[in-house]
PDB file of C-alpha atoms and ligand atoms in Angstrom:
ATOM      1  CA  UNK A 192      -0.043  -0.020   0.018  1.00 93.00           C
ATOM      2  CA  UNK A 193       1.332   3.389  -0.975  1.00 94.00           C
ATOM      3  CA  UNK A 194       0.367   6.761   0.592  1.00 96.00           C
ATOM      4  CA  UNK A 195      -0.425   9.719  -1.710  1.00 98.00           C
ATOM      5  CA  UNK A 196      -0.968  13.245  -0.453  1.00 98.00           C
ATOM      6  CA  UNK A 197      -1.224  15.109  -3.766  1.00 98.00           C
ATOM      7  CA  UNK A 198      -3.854  14.829  -6.465  1.00 98.00           C
ATOM      8  CA  UNK A 199      -1.140  14.761  -9.240  1.00 98.00           C
ATOM      9  CA  UNK A 200       0.873  11.968  -7.723  1.00 98.00           C
ATOM     10  CA  UNK A 201      -2.246   9.807  -7.176  1.00 98.00           C
ATOM     11  CA  UNK A 202      -3.637  10.536 -10.633  1.00 97.00           C
ATOM     12  CA  UNK A 203      -0.256   9.627 -12.261  1.00 97.00           C
ATOM     13  CA  UNK A 204      -0.167   6.362 -10.441  1.00 96.00           C
ATOM     14  CA  UNK A 205      -3.820   5.491 -11.202  1.00 97.00           C
ATOM     15  CA  UNK A 206      -3.442   6.425 -14.906  1.00 95.00           C
ATOM     16  CA  UNK A 207      -1.406   3.308 -15.423  1.00 93.00           C
ATOM     17  CA  UNK A 208      -4.038   1.109 -13.694  1.00 95.00           C
ATOM     18  CA  UNK A 209      -6.795   2.752 -15.801  1.00 93.00           C
ATOM     19  CA  UNK A 210      -4.870   2.147 -19.003  1.00 95.00           C
ATOM     20  CA  UNK A 211      -4.553  -1.538 -18.165  1.00 96.00           C
ATOM     21  CA  UNK A 212      -8.329  -1.643 -17.994  1.00 95.00           C
ATOM     22  CA  UNK A 213      -8.340  -2.682 -14.328  1.00 97.00           C
ATOM     23  CA  UNK A 214     -11.489  -2.165 -12.327  1.00 97.00           C
ATOM     24  CA  UNK A 215     -10.957   0.512  -9.642  1.00 98.00           C
ATOM     25  CA  UNK A 216     -12.922   0.436  -6.408  1.00 98.00           C
ATOM     26  CA  UNK A 217     -12.986   3.476  -4.130  1.00 98.00           C
ATOM     27  CA  UNK A 218     -13.777   3.786  -0.420  1.00 98.00           C
ATOM     28  CA  UNK A 219     -13.943   7.447   0.771  1.00 98.00           C
ATOM     29  CA  UNK A 220     -13.729   7.874   4.553  1.00 98.00           C
ATOM     30  CA  UNK A 221     -12.953  10.462   7.177  1.00 97.00           C
ATOM     31  CA  UNK A 222     -10.567   8.159   9.027  1.00 97.00           C
ATOM     32  CA  UNK A 223     -10.585   6.883  12.671  1.00 95.00           C
ATOM     33  CA  UNK A 224     -11.080   3.655  10.909  1.00 97.00           C
ATOM     34  CA  UNK A 225     -12.992   0.706  12.451  1.00 97.00           C
ATOM     35  CA  UNK A 226     -14.364  -2.620  11.303  1.00 97.00           C
ATOM     36  CA  UNK A 227     -17.207  -0.896   9.481  1.00 98.00           C
ATOM     37  CA  UNK A 228     -14.769   0.921   7.138  1.00 98.00           C
ATOM     38  CA  UNK A 229     -12.694  -2.237   6.758  1.00 98.00           C
ATOM     39  CA  UNK A 230     -15.679  -4.197   5.660  1.00 98.00           C
ATOM     40  CA  UNK A 231     -16.177  -1.640   2.816  1.00 98.00           C
ATOM     41  CA  UNK A 232     -12.537  -2.110   1.840  1.00 98.00           C
ATOM     42  CA  UNK A 233     -13.009  -5.881   1.902  1.00 98.00           C
ATOM     43  CA  UNK A 234     -16.129  -5.709  -0.295  1.00 98.00           C
ATOM     44  CA  UNK A 235     -14.254  -3.416  -2.710  1.00 98.00           C
ATOM     45  CA  UNK A 236     -11.442  -5.868  -2.846  1.00 98.00           C
ATOM     46  CA  UNK A 237     -13.803  -8.738  -3.669  1.00 98.00           C
ATOM     47  CA  UNK A 238     -15.421  -6.811  -6.529  1.00 98.00           C
ATOM     48  CA  UNK A 239     -12.577  -4.777  -8.036  1.00 98.00           C
ATOM     49  CA  UNK A 240      -8.918  -5.230  -9.167  1.00 98.00           C
ATOM     50  CA  UNK A 241      -7.580  -2.191  -7.367  1.00 97.00           C
ATOM     51  CA  UNK A 242      -8.797  -0.562  -4.146  1.00 98.00           C
ATOM     52  CA  UNK A 243      -8.239   3.143  -3.370  1.00 98.00           C
ATOM     53  CA  UNK A 244      -9.123   4.407   0.143  1.00 98.00           C
ATOM     54  CA  UNK A 245      -9.182   8.099   1.025  1.00 98.00           C
ATOM     55  CA  UNK A 246      -9.031   9.681   4.463  1.00 98.00           C
ATOM     56  CA  UNK A 247     -10.047  13.255   4.447  1.00 98.00           C
ATOM     57  CA  UNK A 248     -11.929  15.081   7.193  1.00 98.00           C
ATOM     58  CA  UNK A 249     -14.009  17.327   4.984  1.00 98.00           C
ATOM     59  CA  UNK A 250     -14.583  20.718   6.522  1.00 97.00           C
ATOM     60  CA  UNK A 251     -17.454  21.692   4.168  1.00 97.00           C
ATOM     61  CA  UNK A 252     -19.761  18.972   5.526  1.00 96.00           C
ATOM     62  CA  UNK A 253     -19.475  20.058   9.233  1.00 95.00           C
ATOM     63  CA  UNK A 254     -22.124  22.542  10.259  1.00 89.00           C
ATOM     64  CA  UNK A 255     -20.726  22.546  13.767  1.00 90.00           C
ATOM     65  CA  UNK A 256     -17.213  23.942  14.281  1.00 92.00           C
ATOM     66  CA  UNK A 257     -16.658  21.972  17.525  1.00 92.00           C
ATOM     67  CA  UNK A 258     -17.633  18.699  15.849  1.00 91.00           C
ATOM     68  CA  UNK A 259     -14.977  19.385  13.148  1.00 94.00           C
ATOM     69  CA  UNK A 260     -12.313  20.293  15.776  1.00 94.00           C
ATOM     70  CA  UNK A 261     -13.109  17.237  17.879  1.00 92.00           C
ATOM     71  CA  UNK A 262     -13.426  14.755  15.070  1.00 93.00           C
ATOM     72  CA  UNK A 263     -10.918  11.941  15.855  1.00 93.00           C
ATOM     73  CA  UNK A 264      -7.802  11.979  13.710  1.00 95.00           C
ATOM     74  CA  UNK A 265      -5.758   8.772  14.011  1.00 95.00           C
ATOM     75  CA  UNK A 266      -3.773   8.659  10.734  1.00 95.00           C
ATOM     76  CA  UNK A 267      -0.943   6.443  11.895  1.00 95.00           C
ATOM     77  CA  UNK A 268      -3.109   3.651  13.315  1.00 96.00           C
ATOM     78  CA  UNK A 269      -5.412   4.056  10.319  1.00 97.00           C
ATOM     79  CA  UNK A 270      -2.436   3.326   8.022  1.00 96.00           C
ATOM     80  CA  UNK A 271      -1.425   0.318  10.012  1.00 96.00           C
ATOM     81  CA  UNK A 272      -5.014  -1.097   9.763  1.00 96.00           C
ATOM     82  CA  UNK A 273      -5.200  -0.445   6.025  1.00 97.00           C
ATOM     83  CA  UNK A 274      -1.842  -2.148   5.520  1.00 95.00           C
ATOM     84  CA  UNK A 275      -3.556  -5.365   6.576  1.00 95.00           C
ATOM     85  CA  UNK A 276      -6.245  -4.952   3.784  1.00 97.00           C
ATOM     86  CA  UNK A 277      -6.481  -5.136   0.053  1.00 94.00           C
ATOM     87  CA  UNK A 278      -6.012  -1.361  -0.184  1.00 97.00           C
ATOM     88  CA  UNK A 279      -3.328  -0.552  -2.780  1.00 97.00           C
ATOM     89  CA  UNK A 280      -3.693   3.217  -2.922  1.00 98.00           C
ATOM     90  CA  UNK A 281      -4.161   5.355   0.147  1.00 97.00           C
ATOM     91  CA  UNK A 282      -5.013   9.031  -0.455  1.00 98.00           C
ATOM     92  CA  UNK A 283      -4.761  11.509   2.490  1.00 98.00           C
ATOM     93  CA  UNK A 284      -4.757  15.093   1.087  1.00 98.00           C
ATOM     94  CA  UNK A 285      -4.560  18.358   3.003  1.00 98.00           C
ATOM     95  CA  UNK A 286      -7.594  20.635   2.864  1.00 97.00           C
ATOM     96  CA  UNK A 287      -5.787  23.075   0.468  1.00 97.00           C
ATOM     97  CA  UNK A 288      -5.149  20.213  -1.931  1.00 98.00           C
ATOM     98  CA  UNK A 289      -8.821  19.270  -2.178  1.00 98.00           C
ATOM     99  CA  UNK A 290     -10.081  22.874  -2.083  1.00 98.00           C
ATOM    100  CA  UNK A 291      -7.395  25.191  -3.612  1.00 97.00           C
ATOM    101  CA  UNK A 292     -10.228  27.690  -3.816  1.00 97.00           C
ATOM    102  CA  UNK A 293     -13.420  27.664  -1.846  1.00 96.00           C
ATOM    103  CA  UNK A 294     -16.054  25.286  -3.326  1.00 97.00           C
ATOM    104  CA  UNK A 295     -19.077  27.382  -3.929  1.00 97.00           C
ATOM    105  CA  UNK A 296     -21.139  24.722  -5.795  1.00 97.00           C
ATOM    106  CA  UNK A 297     -24.753  24.369  -4.668  1.00 98.00           C
ATOM    107  CA  UNK A 298     -26.431  21.057  -5.228  1.00 98.00           C
ATOM    108  CA  UNK A 299     -30.219  20.493  -5.243  1.00 98.00           C
ATOM    109  CA  UNK A 300     -31.415  17.130  -3.866  1.00 98.00           C
ATOM    110  CA  UNK A 301     -35.009  18.265  -3.235  1.00 97.00           C
ATOM    111  CA  UNK A 302     -36.714  16.294  -0.447  1.00 96.00           C
ATOM    112  CA  UNK A 303     -33.725  14.013   0.005  1.00 98.00           C
ATOM    113  CA  UNK A 304     -31.779  16.821   1.691  1.00 97.00           C
ATOM    114  CA  UNK A 305     -34.509  18.597   3.630  1.00 97.00           C
ATOM    115  CA  UNK A 306     -35.533  15.714   5.922  1.00 98.00           C
ATOM    116  CA  UNK A 307     -33.854  14.014   8.913  1.00 98.00           C
ATOM    117  CA  UNK A 308     -30.040  14.797   8.789  1.00 97.00           C
ATOM    118  CA  UNK A 309     -30.669  17.524   6.246  1.00 96.00           C
ATOM    119  CA  UNK A 310     -33.161  19.276   8.614  1.00 97.00           C
ATOM    120  CA  UNK A 311     -30.869  19.112  11.607  1.00 96.00           C
ATOM    121  CA  UNK A 312     -27.542  19.658   9.871  1.00 95.00           C
ATOM    122  CA  UNK A 313     -28.089  22.447   7.372  1.00 94.00           C
ATOM    123  CA  UNK A 314     -25.561  22.447   4.534  1.00 95.00           C
ATOM    124  CA  UNK A 315     -24.211  19.018   5.507  1.00 97.00           C
ATOM    125  CA  UNK A 316     -25.251  17.076   2.371  1.00 98.00           C
ATOM    126  CA  UNK A 317     -24.119  19.944   0.062  1.00 98.00           C
ATOM    127  CA  UNK A 318     -20.660  19.547   1.708  1.00 98.00           C
ATOM    128  CA  UNK A 319     -20.862  15.773   1.268  1.00 98.00           C
ATOM    129  CA  UNK A 320     -21.740  16.172  -2.436  1.00 98.00           C
ATOM    130  CA  UNK A 321     -18.914  18.680  -2.868  1.00 98.00           C
ATOM    131  CA  UNK A 322     -16.228  16.434  -1.440  1.00 98.00           C
ATOM    132  CA  UNK A 323     -17.490  13.113  -2.896  1.00 98.00           C
ATOM    133  CA  UNK A 324     -17.824  14.622  -6.393  1.00 98.00           C
ATOM    134  CA  UNK A 325     -14.335  16.085  -6.079  1.00 98.00           C
ATOM    135  CA  UNK A 326     -12.862  12.792  -4.940  1.00 98.00           C
ATOM    136  CA  UNK A 327     -14.667  10.955  -7.795  1.00 98.00           C
ATOM    137  CA  UNK A 328     -13.163  13.409 -10.286  1.00 97.00           C
ATOM    138  CA  UNK A 329      -9.664  12.708  -8.841  1.00 97.00           C
ATOM    139  CA  UNK A 330      -9.887   8.900  -8.549  1.00 98.00           C
ATOM    140  CA  UNK A 331     -12.233   8.133 -11.459  1.00 98.00           C
ATOM    141  CA  UNK A 332     -13.403   4.859  -9.864  1.00 98.00           C
ATOM    142  CA  UNK A 333     -15.574   2.246 -11.560  1.00 98.00           C
ATOM    143  CA  UNK A 334     -17.267   1.443  -8.295  1.00 98.00           C
ATOM    144  CA  UNK A 335     -17.561   3.315  -4.989  1.00 98.00           C
ATOM    145  CA  UNK A 336     -18.527   1.663  -1.691  1.00 98.00           C
ATOM    146  CA  UNK A 337     -20.701   3.313   1.001  1.00 98.00           C
ATOM    147  CA  UNK A 338     -22.135   2.096   4.253  1.00 98.00           C
ATOM    148  CA  UNK A 339     -25.913   1.813   4.839  1.00 98.00           C
ATOM    149  CA  UNK A 340     -25.088   3.220   8.268  1.00 98.00           C
ATOM    150  CA  UNK A 341     -25.268   6.662   6.646  1.00 98.00           C
ATOM    151  CA  UNK A 342     -28.526   5.773   4.912  1.00 97.00           C
ATOM    152  CA  UNK A 343     -29.534   9.194   3.812  1.00 98.00           C
ATOM    153  CA  UNK A 344     -25.980   9.997   2.608  1.00 98.00           C
ATOM    154  CA  UNK A 345     -26.230   7.024   0.264  1.00 97.00           C
ATOM    155  CA  UNK A 346     -29.519   8.307  -1.188  1.00 97.00           C
ATOM    156  CA  UNK A 347     -27.828  11.675  -1.807  1.00 98.00           C
ATOM    157  CA  UNK A 348     -24.718  10.161  -3.451  1.00 98.00           C
ATOM    158  CA  UNK A 349     -26.842   7.927  -5.741  1.00 98.00           C
ATOM    159  CA  UNK A 350     -28.856  11.052  -6.712  1.00 98.00           C
ATOM    160  CA  UNK A 351     -25.643  13.037  -7.303  1.00 98.00           C
ATOM    161  CA  UNK A 352     -24.213  10.303  -9.599  1.00 98.00           C
ATOM    162  CA  UNK A 353     -27.531  10.321 -11.503  1.00 98.00           C
ATOM    163  CA  UNK A 354     -27.557  14.176 -11.760  1.00 98.00           C
ATOM    164  CA  UNK A 355     -23.928  14.359 -12.940  1.00 97.00           C
ATOM    165  CA  UNK A 356     -24.265  11.305 -15.201  1.00 98.00           C
ATOM    166  CA  UNK A 357     -21.151   9.754 -13.636  1.00 98.00           C
ATOM    167  CA  UNK A 358     -20.238   6.277 -14.831  1.00 98.00           C
ATOM    168  CA  UNK A 359     -19.758   5.026 -11.325  1.00 98.00           C
ATOM    169  CA  UNK A 360     -21.598   2.190  -9.631  1.00 98.00           C
ATOM    170  CA  UNK A 361     -22.491   2.958  -6.030  1.00 98.00           C
ATOM    171  CA  UNK A 362     -22.380  -0.224  -3.899  1.00 98.00           C
ATOM    172  CA  UNK A 363     -24.240  -0.114  -0.574  1.00 98.00           C
ATOM    173  CA  UNK A 364     -22.622  -2.130   2.292  1.00 98.00           C
ATOM    174  CA  UNK A 365     -24.266  -3.508   5.433  1.00 98.00           C
ATOM    175  CA  UNK A 366     -23.982  -1.841   8.801  1.00 98.00           C
ATOM    176  CA  UNK A 367     -21.276  -3.395  11.016  1.00 98.00           C
ATOM    177  CA  UNK A 368     -22.119  -3.375  14.730  1.00 98.00           C
ATOM    178  CA  UNK A 369     -20.329  -3.922  18.017  1.00 98.00           C
ATOM    179  CA  UNK A 370     -21.188  -7.084  19.917  1.00 98.00           C
ATOM    180  CA  UNK A 371     -23.787  -5.205  21.928  1.00 98.00           C
ATOM    181  CA  UNK A 372     -25.503  -3.903  18.741  1.00 98.00           C
ATOM    182  CA  UNK A 373     -24.132  -0.326  18.723  1.00 98.00           C
ATOM    183  CA  UNK A 374     -23.401   0.662  15.149  1.00 98.00           C
ATOM    184  CA  UNK A 375     -19.693   1.131  14.712  1.00 98.00           C
ATOM    185  CA  UNK A 376     -18.748   4.800  14.263  1.00 97.00           C
ATOM    186  CA  UNK A 377     -15.628   6.896  14.537  1.00 94.00           C
ATOM    187  CA  UNK A 378     -17.618   9.018  17.051  1.00 93.00           C
ATOM    188  CA  UNK A 379     -18.036   6.052  19.455  1.00 96.00           C
ATOM    189  CA  UNK A 380     -14.400   6.763  20.556  1.00 91.00           C
ATOM    190  CA  UNK A 381     -15.578  10.080  21.997  1.00 93.00           C
ATOM    191  CA  UNK A 382     -18.296   8.562  24.240  1.00 97.00           C
ATOM    192  CA  UNK A 383     -17.723   8.760  27.956  1.00 97.00           C
ATOM    193  CA  UNK A 384     -18.171   5.325  29.632  1.00 97.00           C
ATOM    194  CA  UNK A 385     -21.634   6.050  31.094  1.00 98.00           C
ATOM    195  CA  UNK A 386     -22.908   7.090  27.633  1.00 98.00           C
ATOM    196  CA  UNK A 387     -21.153   4.105  25.888  1.00 98.00           C
ATOM    197  CA  UNK A 388     -22.950   1.798  28.354  1.00 98.00           C
ATOM    198  CA  UNK A 389     -26.420   3.021  27.404  1.00 98.00           C
ATOM    199  CA  UNK A 390     -25.781   3.622  23.652  1.00 98.00           C
ATOM    200  CA  UNK A 391     -26.753   0.058  22.666  1.00 98.00           C
ATOM    201  CA  UNK A 392     -30.389   0.979  23.667  1.00 98.00           C
ATOM    202  CA  UNK A 393     -30.557   2.707  20.295  1.00 98.00           C
ATOM    203  CA  UNK A 394     -30.309  -0.468  18.309  1.00 98.00           C
ATOM    204  CA  UNK A 395     -32.331  -2.428  20.830  1.00 98.00           C
ATOM    205  CA  UNK A 396     -35.202  -0.002  20.243  1.00 98.00           C
ATOM    206  CA  UNK A 397     -34.840  -0.191  16.477  1.00 98.00           C
ATOM    207  CA  UNK A 398     -35.132  -3.937  16.757  1.00 98.00           C
ATOM    208  CA  UNK A 399     -38.207  -3.512  18.923  1.00 98.00           C
ATOM    209  CA  UNK A 400     -39.693  -1.215  16.285  1.00 98.00           C
ATOM    210  CA  UNK A 401     -39.069  -3.916  13.639  1.00 98.00           C
ATOM    211  CA  UNK A 402     -40.876  -6.463  15.859  1.00 97.00           C
ATOM    212  CA  UNK A 403     -43.841  -4.189  16.428  1.00 97.00           C
ATOM    213  CA  UNK A 404     -44.417  -3.497  12.652  1.00 97.00           C
ATOM    214  CA  UNK A 405     -48.119  -4.345  11.906  1.00 92.00           C
ATOM    215  CA  UNK A 406     -48.801  -4.879  15.622  1.00 96.00           C
ATOM    216  CA  UNK A 407     -48.836  -1.116  16.270  1.00 97.00           C
ATOM    217  CA  UNK A 408     -49.409   1.926  14.079  1.00 97.00           C
ATOM    218  CA  UNK A 409     -46.496   3.868  12.523  1.00 97.00           C
ATOM    219  CA  UNK A 410     -47.169   6.703  15.010  1.00 98.00           C
ATOM    220  CA  UNK A 411     -47.357   4.452  18.030  1.00 98.00           C
ATOM    221  CA  UNK A 412     -44.019   2.864  17.131  1.00 98.00           C
ATOM    222  CA  UNK A 413     -42.435   6.315  16.708  1.00 98.00           C
ATOM    223  CA  UNK A 414     -43.698   7.385  20.096  1.00 98.00           C
ATOM    224  CA  UNK A 415     -42.569   4.122  21.714  1.00 98.00           C
ATOM    225  CA  UNK A 416     -38.987   4.356  20.450  1.00 98.00           C
ATOM    226  CA  UNK A 417     -38.576   8.016  21.398  1.00 98.00           C
ATOM    227  CA  UNK A 418     -40.109   7.496  24.931  1.00 98.00           C
ATOM    228  CA  UNK A 419     -38.070   4.378  25.629  1.00 98.00           C
ATOM    229  CA  UNK A 420     -34.710   5.975  24.697  1.00 98.00           C
ATOM    230  CA  UNK A 421     -35.447   9.317  26.305  1.00 98.00           C
ATOM    231  CA  UNK A 422     -36.420   7.506  29.546  1.00 97.00           C
ATOM    232  CA  UNK A 423     -32.702   6.766  30.095  1.00 95.00           C
ATOM    233  CA  UNK A 424     -31.924  10.459  30.846  1.00 93.00           C
ATOM    234  CA  UNK A 425     -28.456  10.096  29.285  1.00 98.00           C
ATOM    235  CA  UNK A 426     -29.771   9.773  25.744  1.00 98.00           C
ATOM    236  CA  UNK A 427     -31.841  12.355  23.840  1.00 98.00           C
ATOM    237  CA  UNK A 428     -33.581  11.517  20.610  1.00 98.00           C
ATOM    238  CA  UNK A 429     -33.228  14.219  17.996  1.00 98.00           C
ATOM    239  CA  UNK A 430     -35.498  12.502  15.497  1.00 98.00           C
ATOM    240  CA  UNK A 431     -36.920   9.026  14.769  1.00 98.00           C
ATOM    241  CA  UNK A 432     -38.511   8.811  11.352  1.00 98.00           C
ATOM    242  CA  UNK A 433     -40.026   6.004   9.423  1.00 98.00           C
ATOM    243  CA  UNK A 434     -39.425   6.674   5.751  1.00 98.00           C
ATOM    244  CA  UNK A 435     -39.652   5.155   2.313  1.00 97.00           C
ATOM    245  CA  UNK A 436     -36.168   3.898   1.424  1.00 96.00           C
ATOM    246  CA  UNK A 437     -35.923   5.701  -1.946  1.00 94.00           C
ATOM    247  CA  UNK A 438     -37.981   8.891  -1.640  1.00 96.00           C
ATOM    248  CA  UNK A 439     -37.193   9.344   2.127  1.00 98.00           C
ATOM    249  CA  UNK A 440     -40.788  10.612   2.452  1.00 97.00           C
ATOM    250  CA  UNK A 441     -42.449   9.839   5.768  1.00 97.00           C
ATOM    251  CA  UNK A 442     -44.502   6.730   5.925  1.00 97.00           C
ATOM    252  CA  UNK A 443     -48.014   7.134   7.425  1.00 96.00           C
ATOM    253  CA  UNK A 444     -49.214   3.551   7.412  1.00 96.00           C
ATOM    254  CA  UNK A 445     -47.825   0.027   7.044  1.00 96.00           C
ATOM    255  CA  UNK A 446     -50.156  -0.628   4.132  1.00 95.00           C
ATOM    256  CA  UNK A 447     -48.134   1.702   1.864  1.00 95.00           C
ATOM    257  CA  UNK A 448     -46.010  -0.031  -0.722  1.00 95.00           C
ATOM    258  CA  UNK A 449     -42.203   0.116  -0.694  1.00 95.00           C
ATOM    259  CA  UNK A 450     -39.450  -0.647   1.709  1.00 96.00           C
ATOM    260  CA  UNK A 451     -39.673   1.219   5.036  1.00 98.00           C
ATOM    261  CA  UNK A 452     -36.658   2.296   7.069  1.00 98.00           C
ATOM    262  CA  UNK A 453     -36.524   3.569  10.637  1.00 98.00           C
ATOM    263  CA  UNK A 454     -33.847   6.273  10.882  1.00 98.00           C
ATOM    264  CA  UNK A 455     -32.712   7.747  14.184  1.00 98.00           C
ATOM    265  CA  UNK A 456     -30.372  10.413  15.512  1.00 98.00           C
ATOM    266  CA  UNK A 457     -29.589  10.423  19.231  1.00 98.00           C
ATOM    267  CA  UNK A 458     -27.463  12.673  21.439  1.00 98.00           C
ATOM    268  CA  UNK A 459     -25.378  10.743  23.919  1.00 98.00           C
ATOM    269  CA  UNK A 460     -24.176  13.740  25.923  1.00 96.00           C
ATOM    270  CA  UNK A 461     -22.465  15.893  23.326  1.00 93.00           C
ATOM    271  CA  UNK A 462     -21.942  13.120  20.861  1.00 95.00           C
ATOM    272  CA  UNK A 463     -24.450  12.588  18.103  1.00 96.00           C
ATOM    273  CA  UNK A 464     -25.083   9.028  16.959  1.00 98.00           C
ATOM    274  CA  UNK A 465     -27.107   7.872  13.985  1.00 98.00           C
ATOM    275  CA  UNK A 466     -28.476   4.422  13.127  1.00 98.00           C
ATOM    276  CA  UNK A 467     -31.204   2.883  10.988  1.00 98.00           C
ATOM    277  CA  UNK A 468     -32.991  -0.422  10.349  1.00 98.00           C
ATOM    278  CA  UNK A 469     -35.058  -1.809   7.549  1.00 98.00           C
ATOM    279  CA  UNK A 470     -38.478  -2.278   9.110  1.00 97.00           C
ATOM    280  CA  UNK A 471     -40.681  -3.659   6.387  1.00 87.00           C
ATOM    281  CA  UNK A 472     -40.407  -4.674   2.757  1.00 85.00           C
ATOM    282  CA  UNK A 473     -43.669  -4.393   0.848  1.00 76.00           C
TER     283      UNK A 473
HETATM  284  P1  LIG B 193     -17.046   8.120   7.602  1.00 76.39           P
HETATM  285  O1  LIG B 193     -15.587   7.880   7.829  1.00 76.39           O
HETATM  286  O2  LIG B 193     -17.857   8.157   8.876  1.00 76.39           O
HETATM  287  O3  LIG B 193     -17.273   9.249   6.619  1.00 76.39           O
HETATM  288  O4  LIG B 193     -17.532   6.797   6.881  1.00 76.39           O
HETATM  289  C1  LIG B 193     -16.911   6.373   5.608  1.00 76.39           C
HETATM  290  C2  LIG B 193     -17.765   5.275   5.091  1.00 76.39           C
HETATM  291  O5  LIG B 193     -17.890   4.195   6.010  1.00 76.39           O
HETATM  292  C3  LIG B 193     -19.264   5.699   4.818  1.00 76.39           C
HETATM  293  O6  LIG B 193     -19.683   5.140   3.587  1.00 76.39           O
HETATM  294  C4  LIG B 193     -19.968   5.150   5.934  1.00 76.39           C
HETATM  295  O7  LIG B 193     -21.338   4.909   5.680  1.00 76.39           O
HETATM  296  C5  LIG B 193     -19.206   3.855   6.219  1.00 76.39           C
HETATM  297  N1  LIG B 193     -19.420   3.328   7.593  1.00 76.39           N
HETATM  298  C6  LIG B 193     -19.276   4.064   8.698  1.00 76.39           C
HETATM  299  N2  LIG B 193     -19.622   3.281   9.775  1.00 76.39           N
HETATM  300  C7  LIG B 193     -20.036   2.099   9.273  1.00 76.39           C
HETATM  301  C8  LIG B 193     -20.515   0.907   9.808  1.00 76.39           C
HETATM  302  N3  LIG B 193     -20.709   0.711  11.128  1.00 76.39           N
HETATM  303  N4  LIG B 193     -20.892  -0.146   9.046  1.00 76.39           N
HETATM  304  C9  LIG B 193     -20.746  -0.007   7.666  1.00 76.39           C
HETATM  305  N5  LIG B 193     -20.250   1.096   7.047  1.00 76.39           N
HETATM  306  C10 LIG B 193     -19.927   2.113   7.845  1.00 76.39           C
END
């Protein structure tokens, strides 16, 4: 595995791979790598000839300055972890390399960016689209791998690829969890022990919600999950929505057609955690 910090050096190296007609898989990340990220790298390795992984903490997607400042940065251990995988090219650019001039592009994702994460993190998905489109331009991958953990992000990326007519296949990868069910996240490292202890309640309640489908109404399940989690005092639900998996429109009743996903954001102290579960396939 080789580390690249400049666009030119990475592009020169990849040019050769492209010219051989090799299939290039790309896994964009913000680092502080865990098993969830590594599962994306593994899937990329099983479907592509060459795997490129990027680590870049993208300032334009943080709507909260403290969140950006506190985001864990563990480059050395990340490199050691990646060295054990099928990753051949590791790209870790500085902010000025990715954004030599400020990126002023404005994307329009309609409803996809106004609900859930979009409602509570204004500008977040515009920043995600800016950085991912920029990284796609640099790497020119055939396939790119994203986790279902960031469910709404995946819907946005798919829509961006459609809008820009990019010849890139977006491959969704399953959520990897800790033994106690907590979805793996770089932010888990920031949880104080008392918050880490109760954080698995989030997934327990998502599973309860799945069990209750058709036994209770959509609204009853939403209320149930919010009340159960908030009852712990240490956790505060920001939203729990039950949405259609492609339009992200709120589901009113279980009789509606389409796959329904329960998406949640919870504050564990100052740390914001997100998770989701497929509730019903119709
Ligand atoms: P991040 O570094 O948080 O920007 O995440 C980089 C990629 O890893 C995104 O596509 C995430 O959806 C994915 N990812 C993060 N956590 C998990 C997880 N627990 N399971 C699967 N994929 C994940």
